């Protein structure tokens, strides 16, 4: 079996390695080195998908990143990926591709009826058609648009592939390995600069692989190989194939997408599928080449119509003929190269040239080969539904606005060339102000904002010798800035074909009576008529025309359509193109997978996970963990078949009745030292700190300057000029930054130093009526009586030979202590407490029981300190010093902060004493409220009170304590619950705080 | 992504820094009599200049120093960076 459209002995594929693959369920084969596109074309498959709006049959148009049509869904190694460019994906064994955007199949597509109804789908149809009535959105318009307009299907399975990120720094980054890139990289590398040279294709060489040129008597490919092998042997050079620079960001940061594993069949476990590079380059050379521009004509989207450069690439790289009866339609000389390649391989093309009797080397060569050339001719329209089978051509009149004659000729492909557009995308992204070149009829880079320069076709230089010369110069001069070394490489002897001038002709007029669709943007189905309509309707700015017609807005970003769109607008508006301007070029230049953007930061690796030194014990004892900031904390310790609620209740009850132990290592800790520490704390906290004696702890509130609570915690005076501050687990990092700001920026005169000591200390809280008895056994030589070690006292103790810090502080509202030891001794501390605690019915408790204990005591935490509450909102007025100033104090006297109707903290209990109130419920006073209802407040924290054995919640309610005794309704529309509640005091248990002092 | 020269550590990626707002904002002195308007201006009101902007950045994932950065808000060019106690023109 052979590929019917494959030539023998032409191309760079490996004919010894056959690869079988599937397309729309049917099995085909190609060779190693093929792309999916070249393999399909070698089998004569042209129909690859349906268009976005009209569901017209579409085939391949280009051979690389410029491809607008051939987007397929790929299945390989268990993953499914939509919108993959068939012209870029390398053929690997077992790959399965399917057409997108067609249902039920690419050959019979129900949506194609849109093509018959196309007068209903003009420019702006989204805006016009789906406007009214509003109620139609959900049931009719949205499902219709989703079904009809979807591209591929995103997988909902977990992506098991490996993706990586890499950071790299270099003196010179060269993007593109055609003659410009190779020459630049080579001379820069010779000067000793650190060079990165990247190429998006699987082979280096760019246009040298397909152009019929010689350099120093070597073919383009041979010269490229010679340069590359020398570059690859140099230690200061990194080369990367299959790598697309897709974004140019500030300060010469570029982002690159590398396909590291897509082409491998049995890649090892740790070989990533794709890699995202962040490259910080001192200088960047943009040698991105150019993209061929189409000419717009009737039915120009029919499968079998190619860019002439694409047809040449299929032939020269892969030995594939895109047709055996080609029609070449051009306004310039480069399409003649394609015609000559066909002819050399035994195929006779016909050339239609819009120019009048032009003369050039290439034209003469074509004539000598006996190729038929029709000057002053254009393709009016292509014919054939799923594949071109003929074309109506005609001789243009003098003004090229109509035709002198028309005839129909047979053909099986049309190769079109409308000259070249420099790839200025990255230059424009970098901030380069482009200018319009009237000779090239295209934009080229002009004034750089960052350290970048374009060389070769990307800069509008299409001459090989000039390109290599410029590359040598630029590579040398840019690297000289870094290395100080000048390199003068001799410009090689080149042999290339001279090109004549192109014709400024890009849109074939419609003969009277014909209404062929002439497409400008294939991927978004934008036709000439759509652009004309947008202008008739008054759109003028090119940015508006773009959005209204969706020109250039598809995944190919209008690589082949933008300039033709601008040209049309300029023709209709009677403006020159630079007056019309161009739309913004934005990253990414080509699509990048979400997997590559995410990289390794997925699942557990999304954030670093911190574990306390006691983690192993928790795990061994059936702890169920919860993420608390960056920490993993035990939520509860599961016994038997307990639910979360059962366990939290058991653990909390045991604290109230006996004694419990909780791992509090995760609490933020900040070490504060220096002679002005007391003064600093006095400014940072809302209460007084100057007179706190050594060996005592104090509870403090911290505000932001706008008066809102930032954090709370206890701080202990360890010695005269040394304090130990604790913060909540969640705010630890923010509080440190806050303190550093005031010390470094606002009050640099204060002699204070702060440093995080969170990781240095492991902590265990023992809480409950039996905690003192337990402590006396843990610290037999210490006086832990109420008189000897009172509430809010601190001392340094010896814990079985470990130097420890003992605090009498309480979060649970019970008699409680906290012991800190250096982290390395954390597990020892914990296991010792568990061991000795056995005699006191000690049980470990997790964060859920911890919450229960603090909520029923009315102690505030994160849900109440939500950035919207001031101290008086949480009944913490007593913590506000009247005598001194502190951060945020001035805000507290503002009008809105003292008005009585502010929402303040209360407790609420369901009237039935049974139904738990969802956190986040809104409080209203009317059971039969109608939306929008007046919200009186919200439920911040909920628990099952172990003291009263019924649900209890904290809430922030307008009127605060004045509402106690009132009945309200807690409504949670998402849970469709409405619960009658009674307002009570927020201090539900032990309102006088006697237990902690007992 | 910006490349910021920390006066203590050298050129580092923006990823290591946190933005800290306008460096010209002066906090009223402690215990000073301040009108509501003056206080609101300090707490809330910030200019959004086009072009030169003197701002604070915190080298959060580095030396943890607050630094001054003179930056162009349009081009993102950084003209100068300095320690907090240094003057910047
Ligand atoms: Zn630094």
mmCIF file of C-alpha atoms in Angstrom, chain A residues 593-840:
data_model
loop_
_atom_site.group_PDB
_atom_site.id
_atom_site.type_symbol
_atom_site.label_atom_id
_atom_site.label_comp_id
_atom_site.label_asym_id
_atom_site.label_seq_id
_atom_site.Cartn_x
_atom_site.Cartn_y
_atom_site.Cartn_z
ATOM 1 C CA UNK A 593 -2.206 24.448 26.603
ATOM 2 C CA UNK A 594 -3.655 25.122 30.043
ATOM 3 C CA UNK A 595 -1.493 22.225 31.272
ATOM 4 C CA UNK A 596 1.686 24.064 30.317
ATOM 5 C CA UNK A 597 0.498 27.283 31.957
ATOM 6 C CA UNK A 598 -0.308 25.433 35.157
ATOM 7 C CA UNK A 599 2.913 23.407 35.086
ATOM 8 C CA UNK A 600 3.670 21.455 38.243
ATOM 9 C CA UNK A 601 1.525 23.745 40.391
ATOM 10 C CA UNK A 602 -1.418 21.420 40.479
ATOM 11 C CA UNK A 603 -3.138 19.282 43.101
ATOM 12 C CA UNK A 604 -1.033 19.094 46.256
ATOM 13 C CA UNK A 605 1.728 21.023 44.537
ATOM 14 C CA UNK A 606 -0.487 24.046 43.995
ATOM 15 C CA UNK A 607 0.907 25.524 47.198
ATOM 16 C CA UNK A 608 3.662 24.377 49.521
ATOM 17 C CA UNK A 609 2.270 22.191 52.302
ATOM 18 C CA UNK A 610 3.572 22.739 55.803
ATOM 19 C CA UNK A 611 3.303 20.015 58.373
ATOM 20 C CA UNK A 612 3.931 20.383 62.078
ATOM 21 C CA UNK A 613 6.584 18.218 63.779
ATOM 22 C CA UNK A 614 3.691 16.244 65.307
ATOM 23 C CA UNK A 615 2.219 15.413 61.904
ATOM 24 C CA UNK A 616 3.297 11.778 61.975
ATOM 25 C CA UNK A 617 1.516 11.173 65.289
ATOM 26 C CA UNK A 618 -1.664 12.788 63.954
ATOM 27 C CA UNK A 619 -1.543 10.595 60.871
ATOM 28 C CA UNK A 620 -0.913 7.453 62.892
ATOM 29 C CA UNK A 621 -3.882 8.297 65.089
ATOM 30 C CA UNK A 622 -6.568 8.660 62.438
ATOM 31 C CA UNK A 623 -6.461 12.420 62.103
ATOM 32 C CA UNK A 624 -8.552 13.811 59.250
ATOM 33 C CA UNK A 625 -6.654 16.835 57.969
ATOM 34 C CA UNK A 626 -7.793 20.236 56.764
ATOM 35 C CA UNK A 627 -5.904 22.956 54.878
ATOM 36 C CA UNK A 628 -5.316 25.921 57.176
ATOM 37 C CA UNK A 629 -3.503 28.545 55.138
ATOM 38 C CA UNK A 630 -0.350 26.768 53.985
ATOM 39 C CA UNK A 631 -0.592 24.282 56.869
ATOM 40 C CA UNK A 632 -2.163 20.870 57.131
ATOM 41 C CA UNK A 633 -3.932 20.633 60.505
ATOM 42 C CA UNK A 634 -5.896 17.799 62.121
ATOM 43 C CA UNK A 635 -9.576 18.650 61.784
ATOM 44 C CA UNK A 636 -10.601 15.781 64.048
ATOM 45 C CA UNK A 637 -9.329 12.399 65.171
ATOM 46 C CA UNK A 638 -11.723 9.800 63.878
ATOM 47 C CA UNK A 639 -12.826 7.045 66.248
ATOM 48 C CA UNK A 640 -14.761 4.150 64.700
ATOM 49 C CA UNK A 641 -17.467 5.325 62.323
ATOM 50 C CA UNK A 642 -17.754 8.840 63.708
ATOM 51 C CA UNK A 643 -18.864 11.686 61.504
ATOM 52 C CA UNK A 644 -17.151 15.049 61.638
ATOM 53 C CA UNK A 645 -19.940 16.364 63.880
ATOM 54 C CA UNK A 646 -19.754 13.360 66.222
ATOM 55 C CA UNK A 647 -16.008 13.665 66.595
ATOM 56 C CA UNK A 648 -15.992 17.429 67.106
ATOM 57 C CA UNK A 649 -18.666 17.054 69.767
ATOM 58 C CA UNK A 650 -16.799 14.279 71.565
ATOM 59 C CA UNK A 651 -13.490 16.147 71.480
ATOM 60 C CA UNK A 652 -14.986 19.462 72.610
ATOM 61 C CA UNK A 653 -17.013 17.818 75.378
ATOM 62 C CA UNK A 654 -13.868 16.198 76.693
ATOM 63 C CA UNK A 655 -12.168 19.593 76.891
ATOM 64 C CA UNK A 656 -15.083 21.016 78.852
ATOM 65 C CA UNK A 657 -15.186 17.953 81.158
ATOM 66 C CA UNK A 658 -11.604 16.669 81.400
ATOM 67 C CA UNK A 659 -8.650 17.892 79.358
ATOM 68 C CA UNK A 660 -7.702 18.006 75.702
ATOM 69 C CA UNK A 661 -4.536 18.690 73.773
ATOM 70 C CA UNK A 662 -4.347 20.589 70.499
ATOM 71 C CA UNK A 663 -1.424 21.100 68.112
ATOM 72 C CA UNK A 664 -1.030 24.898 67.879
ATOM 73 C CA UNK A 665 2.315 24.877 66.065
ATOM 74 C CA UNK A 666 0.734 26.599 63.078
ATOM 75 C CA UNK A 667 -0.038 29.792 64.970
ATOM 76 C CA UNK A 668 1.969 32.689 63.532
ATOM 77 C CA UNK A 669 4.862 33.721 65.765
ATOM 78 C CA UNK A 670 6.966 36.830 65.478
ATOM 79 C CA UNK A 671 10.050 37.497 67.554
ATOM 80 C CA UNK A 672 10.372 41.163 68.462
ATOM 81 C CA UNK A 673 13.568 42.624 69.912
ATOM 82 C CA UNK A 674 15.019 46.051 70.599
ATOM 83 C CA UNK A 675 14.865 48.893 73.102
ATOM 84 C CA UNK A 676 11.794 50.475 71.473
ATOM 85 C CA UNK A 677 9.763 47.254 71.291
ATOM 86 C CA UNK A 678 7.251 48.327 73.960
ATOM 87 C CA UNK A 679 6.677 51.668 72.245
ATOM 88 C CA UNK A 680 6.243 49.904 68.905
ATOM 89 C CA UNK A 681 3.677 47.438 70.282
ATOM 90 C CA UNK A 682 1.884 50.365 71.879
ATOM 91 C CA UNK A 683 1.474 51.918 68.432
ATOM 92 C CA UNK A 684 0.582 48.677 66.673
ATOM 93 C CA UNK A 685 -2.020 47.385 69.140
ATOM 94 C CA UNK A 686 -5.174 49.206 70.195
ATOM 95 C CA UNK A 687 -4.603 48.651 73.947
ATOM 96 C CA UNK A 688 -1.822 49.769 76.315
ATOM 97 C CA UNK A 689 1.523 47.961 76.202
ATOM 98 C CA UNK A 690 4.060 50.180 77.928
ATOM 99 C CA UNK A 691 3.531 48.710 81.362
ATOM 100 C CA UNK A 692 3.353 44.990 80.593
ATOM 101 C CA UNK A 693 5.802 43.356 83.010
ATOM 102 C CA UNK A 694 8.360 40.733 82.006
ATOM 103 C CA UNK A 695 6.788 37.284 82.325
ATOM 104 C CA UNK A 696 3.293 38.371 81.375
ATOM 105 C CA UNK A 697 1.206 37.989 78.227
ATOM 106 C CA UNK A 698 -1.494 40.307 76.920
ATOM 107 C CA UNK A 699 -4.226 39.972 74.328
ATOM 108 C CA UNK A 700 -4.019 42.591 71.609
ATOM 109 C CA UNK A 701 -5.984 43.855 68.618
ATOM 110 C CA UNK A 702 -4.350 45.176 65.485
ATOM 111 C CA UNK A 703 -6.124 47.529 63.076
ATOM 112 C CA UNK A 704 -5.455 48.730 59.585
ATOM 113 C CA UNK A 705 -5.320 52.503 59.113
ATOM 114 C CA UNK A 706 -8.933 52.417 57.908
ATOM 115 C CA UNK A 707 -9.992 51.153 61.343
ATOM 116 C CA UNK A 708 -10.796 47.594 60.277
ATOM 117 C CA UNK A 709 -9.496 44.738 62.369
ATOM 118 C CA UNK A 710 -6.391 43.160 60.878
ATOM 119 C CA UNK A 711 -5.608 40.471 63.423
ATOM 120 C CA UNK A 712 -5.655 39.521 67.080
ATOM 121 C CA UNK A 713 -3.402 37.474 69.299
ATOM 122 C CA UNK A 714 -1.390 37.421 72.505
ATOM 123 C CA UNK A 715 2.043 38.878 72.891
ATOM 124 C CA UNK A 716 4.352 37.991 75.754
ATOM 125 C CA UNK A 717 7.211 39.939 77.277
ATOM 126 C CA UNK A 718 10.016 37.389 77.419
ATOM 127 C CA UNK A 719 12.593 39.825 78.788
ATOM 128 C CA UNK A 720 13.078 43.583 79.033
ATOM 129 C CA UNK A 721 13.538 44.158 75.295
ATOM 130 C CA UNK A 722 12.251 40.902 73.914
ATOM 131 C CA UNK A 723 8.645 40.013 72.996
ATOM 132 C CA UNK A 724 6.982 36.969 71.505
ATOM 133 C CA UNK A 725 3.972 37.859 69.339
ATOM 134 C CA UNK A 726 1.401 35.391 68.119
ATOM 135 C CA UNK A 727 -0.891 35.927 65.139
ATOM 136 C CA UNK A 728 -3.667 33.878 63.629
ATOM 137 C CA UNK A 729 -2.490 31.075 61.319
ATOM 138 C CA UNK A 730 -4.019 32.766 58.277
ATOM 139 C CA UNK A 731 -2.657 36.284 58.849
ATOM 140 C CA UNK A 732 0.888 35.426 59.930
ATOM 141 C CA UNK A 733 2.556 36.582 56.715
ATOM 142 C CA UNK A 734 0.470 39.747 56.365
ATOM 143 C CA UNK A 735 1.113 40.831 59.942
ATOM 144 C CA UNK A 736 4.876 40.488 59.520
ATOM 145 C CA UNK A 737 4.783 42.606 56.332
ATOM 146 C CA UNK A 738 2.593 45.136 58.180
ATOM 147 C CA UNK A 739 5.099 45.420 61.052
ATOM 148 C CA UNK A 740 8.038 45.701 58.650
ATOM 149 C CA UNK A 741 6.263 48.491 56.804
ATOM 150 C CA UNK A 742 5.826 50.604 59.930
ATOM 151 C CA UNK A 743 9.358 49.921 61.183
ATOM 152 C CA UNK A 744 11.091 50.563 57.864
ATOM 153 C CA UNK A 745 8.925 53.193 56.217
ATOM 154 C CA UNK A 746 6.869 55.083 58.809
ATOM 155 C CA UNK A 747 8.879 55.011 62.034
ATOM 156 C CA UNK A 748 12.464 54.140 61.036
ATOM 157 C CA UNK A 749 13.645 55.891 64.205
ATOM 158 C CA UNK A 750 12.310 53.043 66.357
ATOM 159 C CA UNK A 751 15.029 50.574 67.315
ATOM 160 C CA UNK A 752 13.123 47.348 66.850
ATOM 161 C CA UNK A 753 13.693 44.215 64.822
ATOM 162 C CA UNK A 754 11.038 41.687 63.851
ATOM 163 C CA UNK A 755 11.495 38.219 62.445
ATOM 164 C CA UNK A 756 9.150 35.309 61.876
ATOM 165 C CA UNK A 757 9.712 32.451 64.322
ATOM 166 C CA UNK A 758 6.656 30.397 63.363
ATOM 167 C CA UNK A 759 8.713 27.426 62.205
ATOM 168 C CA UNK A 760 11.150 27.602 65.121
ATOM 169 C CA UNK A 761 8.617 26.592 67.750
ATOM 170 C CA UNK A 762 6.268 23.663 68.078
ATOM 171 C CA UNK A 763 3.275 24.267 70.327
ATOM 172 C CA UNK A 764 0.702 22.262 72.227
ATOM 173 C CA UNK A 765 -2.316 23.707 74.028
ATOM 174 C CA UNK A 766 -3.718 21.737 76.946
ATOM 175 C CA UNK A 767 -7.174 22.886 77.902
ATOM 176 C CA UNK A 768 -9.878 21.806 80.313
ATOM 177 C CA UNK A 769 -10.583 21.661 84.036
ATOM 178 C CA UNK A 770 -7.983 18.927 84.520
ATOM 179 C CA UNK A 771 -5.221 20.742 82.636
ATOM 180 C CA UNK A 772 -3.522 21.985 85.818
ATOM 181 C CA UNK A 773 -3.399 18.499 87.285
ATOM 182 C CA UNK A 774 -1.876 17.242 84.064
ATOM 183 C CA UNK A 775 0.605 20.111 83.956
ATOM 184 C CA UNK A 776 1.763 19.445 87.519
ATOM 185 C CA UNK A 777 2.676 15.924 86.434
ATOM 186 C CA UNK A 778 4.424 17.198 83.282
ATOM 187 C CA UNK A 779 6.377 19.835 85.212
ATOM 188 C CA UNK A 780 6.738 18.316 88.687
ATOM 189 C CA UNK A 781 9.245 20.916 89.912
ATOM 190 C CA UNK A 782 7.240 23.963 88.797
ATOM 191 C CA UNK A 783 4.656 25.824 90.844
ATOM 192 C CA UNK A 784 1.576 25.780 88.622
ATOM 193 C CA UNK A 785 -1.018 26.721 91.251
ATOM 194 C CA UNK A 786 -3.378 29.589 90.458
ATOM 195 C CA UNK A 787 -1.386 31.832 92.757
ATOM 196 C CA UNK A 788 2.001 30.622 91.594
ATOM 197 C CA UNK A 789 1.197 30.863 87.868
ATOM 198 C CA UNK A 790 -1.854 33.015 87.226
ATOM 199 C CA UNK A 791 -3.836 33.643 84.041
ATOM 200 C CA UNK A 792 -1.768 35.430 81.349
ATOM 201 C CA UNK A 793 1.547 34.560 82.913
ATOM 202 C CA UNK A 794 4.619 33.183 81.236
ATOM 203 C CA UNK A 795 7.738 31.377 82.309
ATOM 204 C CA UNK A 796 10.581 29.385 80.908
ATOM 205 C CA UNK A 797 10.525 25.789 82.141
ATOM 206 C CA UNK A 798 12.413 22.540 81.824
ATOM 207 C CA UNK A 799 10.280 19.957 80.041
ATOM 208 C CA UNK A 800 11.971 16.603 80.601
ATOM 209 C CA UNK A 801 15.293 18.172 79.729
ATOM 210 C CA UNK A 802 14.001 20.365 76.889
ATOM 211 C CA UNK A 803 14.033 24.124 77.366
ATOM 212 C CA UNK A 804 10.391 25.118 76.952
ATOM 213 C CA UNK A 805 8.170 28.191 77.110
ATOM 214 C CA UNK A 806 5.032 27.919 79.207
ATOM 215 C CA UNK A 807 2.112 30.319 78.745
ATOM 216 C CA UNK A 808 -1.138 30.424 80.625
ATOM 217 C CA UNK A 809 -3.388 31.554 77.835
ATOM 218 C CA UNK A 810 -6.669 30.213 76.544
ATOM 219 C CA UNK A 811 -8.529 30.189 73.241
ATOM 220 C CA UNK A 812 -11.060 27.593 74.325
ATOM 221 C CA UNK A 813 -12.306 29.587 77.297
ATOM 222 C CA UNK A 814 -11.268 26.827 79.677
ATOM 223 C CA UNK A 815 -8.410 26.739 82.126
ATOM 224 C CA UNK A 816 -5.596 26.245 79.642
ATOM 225 C CA UNK A 817 -1.878 26.363 79.004
ATOM 226 C CA UNK A 818 0.352 26.424 75.986
ATOM 227 C CA UNK A 819 3.767 24.836 75.888
ATOM 228 C CA UNK A 820 6.265 25.745 73.164
ATOM 229 C CA UNK A 821 9.432 23.805 72.511
ATOM 230 C CA UNK A 822 11.991 24.092 69.705
ATOM 231 C CA UNK A 823 10.487 22.392 66.627
ATOM 232 C CA UNK A 824 12.839 19.445 66.746
ATOM 233 C CA UNK A 825 11.362 18.487 70.127
ATOM 234 C CA UNK A 826 7.747 18.949 69.015
ATOM 235 C CA UNK A 827 6.944 15.272 68.639
ATOM 236 C CA UNK A 828 8.615 14.494 71.977
ATOM 237 C CA UNK A 829 6.496 17.169 73.680
ATOM 238 C CA UNK A 830 3.329 15.850 72.119
ATOM 239 C CA UNK A 831 3.941 12.178 72.874
ATOM 240 C CA UNK A 832 4.885 12.982 76.448
ATOM 241 C CA UNK A 833 1.636 14.915 76.978
ATOM 242 C CA UNK A 834 -0.382 12.059 75.461
ATOM 243 C CA UNK A 835 1.414 9.509 77.631
ATOM 244 C CA UNK A 836 1.060 11.393 80.919
ATOM 245 C CA UNK A 837 -2.414 12.570 79.969
ATOM 246 C CA UNK A 838 -3.803 9.041 79.929
ATOM 247 C CA UNK A 839 -4.456 9.267 83.654
ATOM 248 C CA UNK A 840 -6.581 12.405 83.139
#
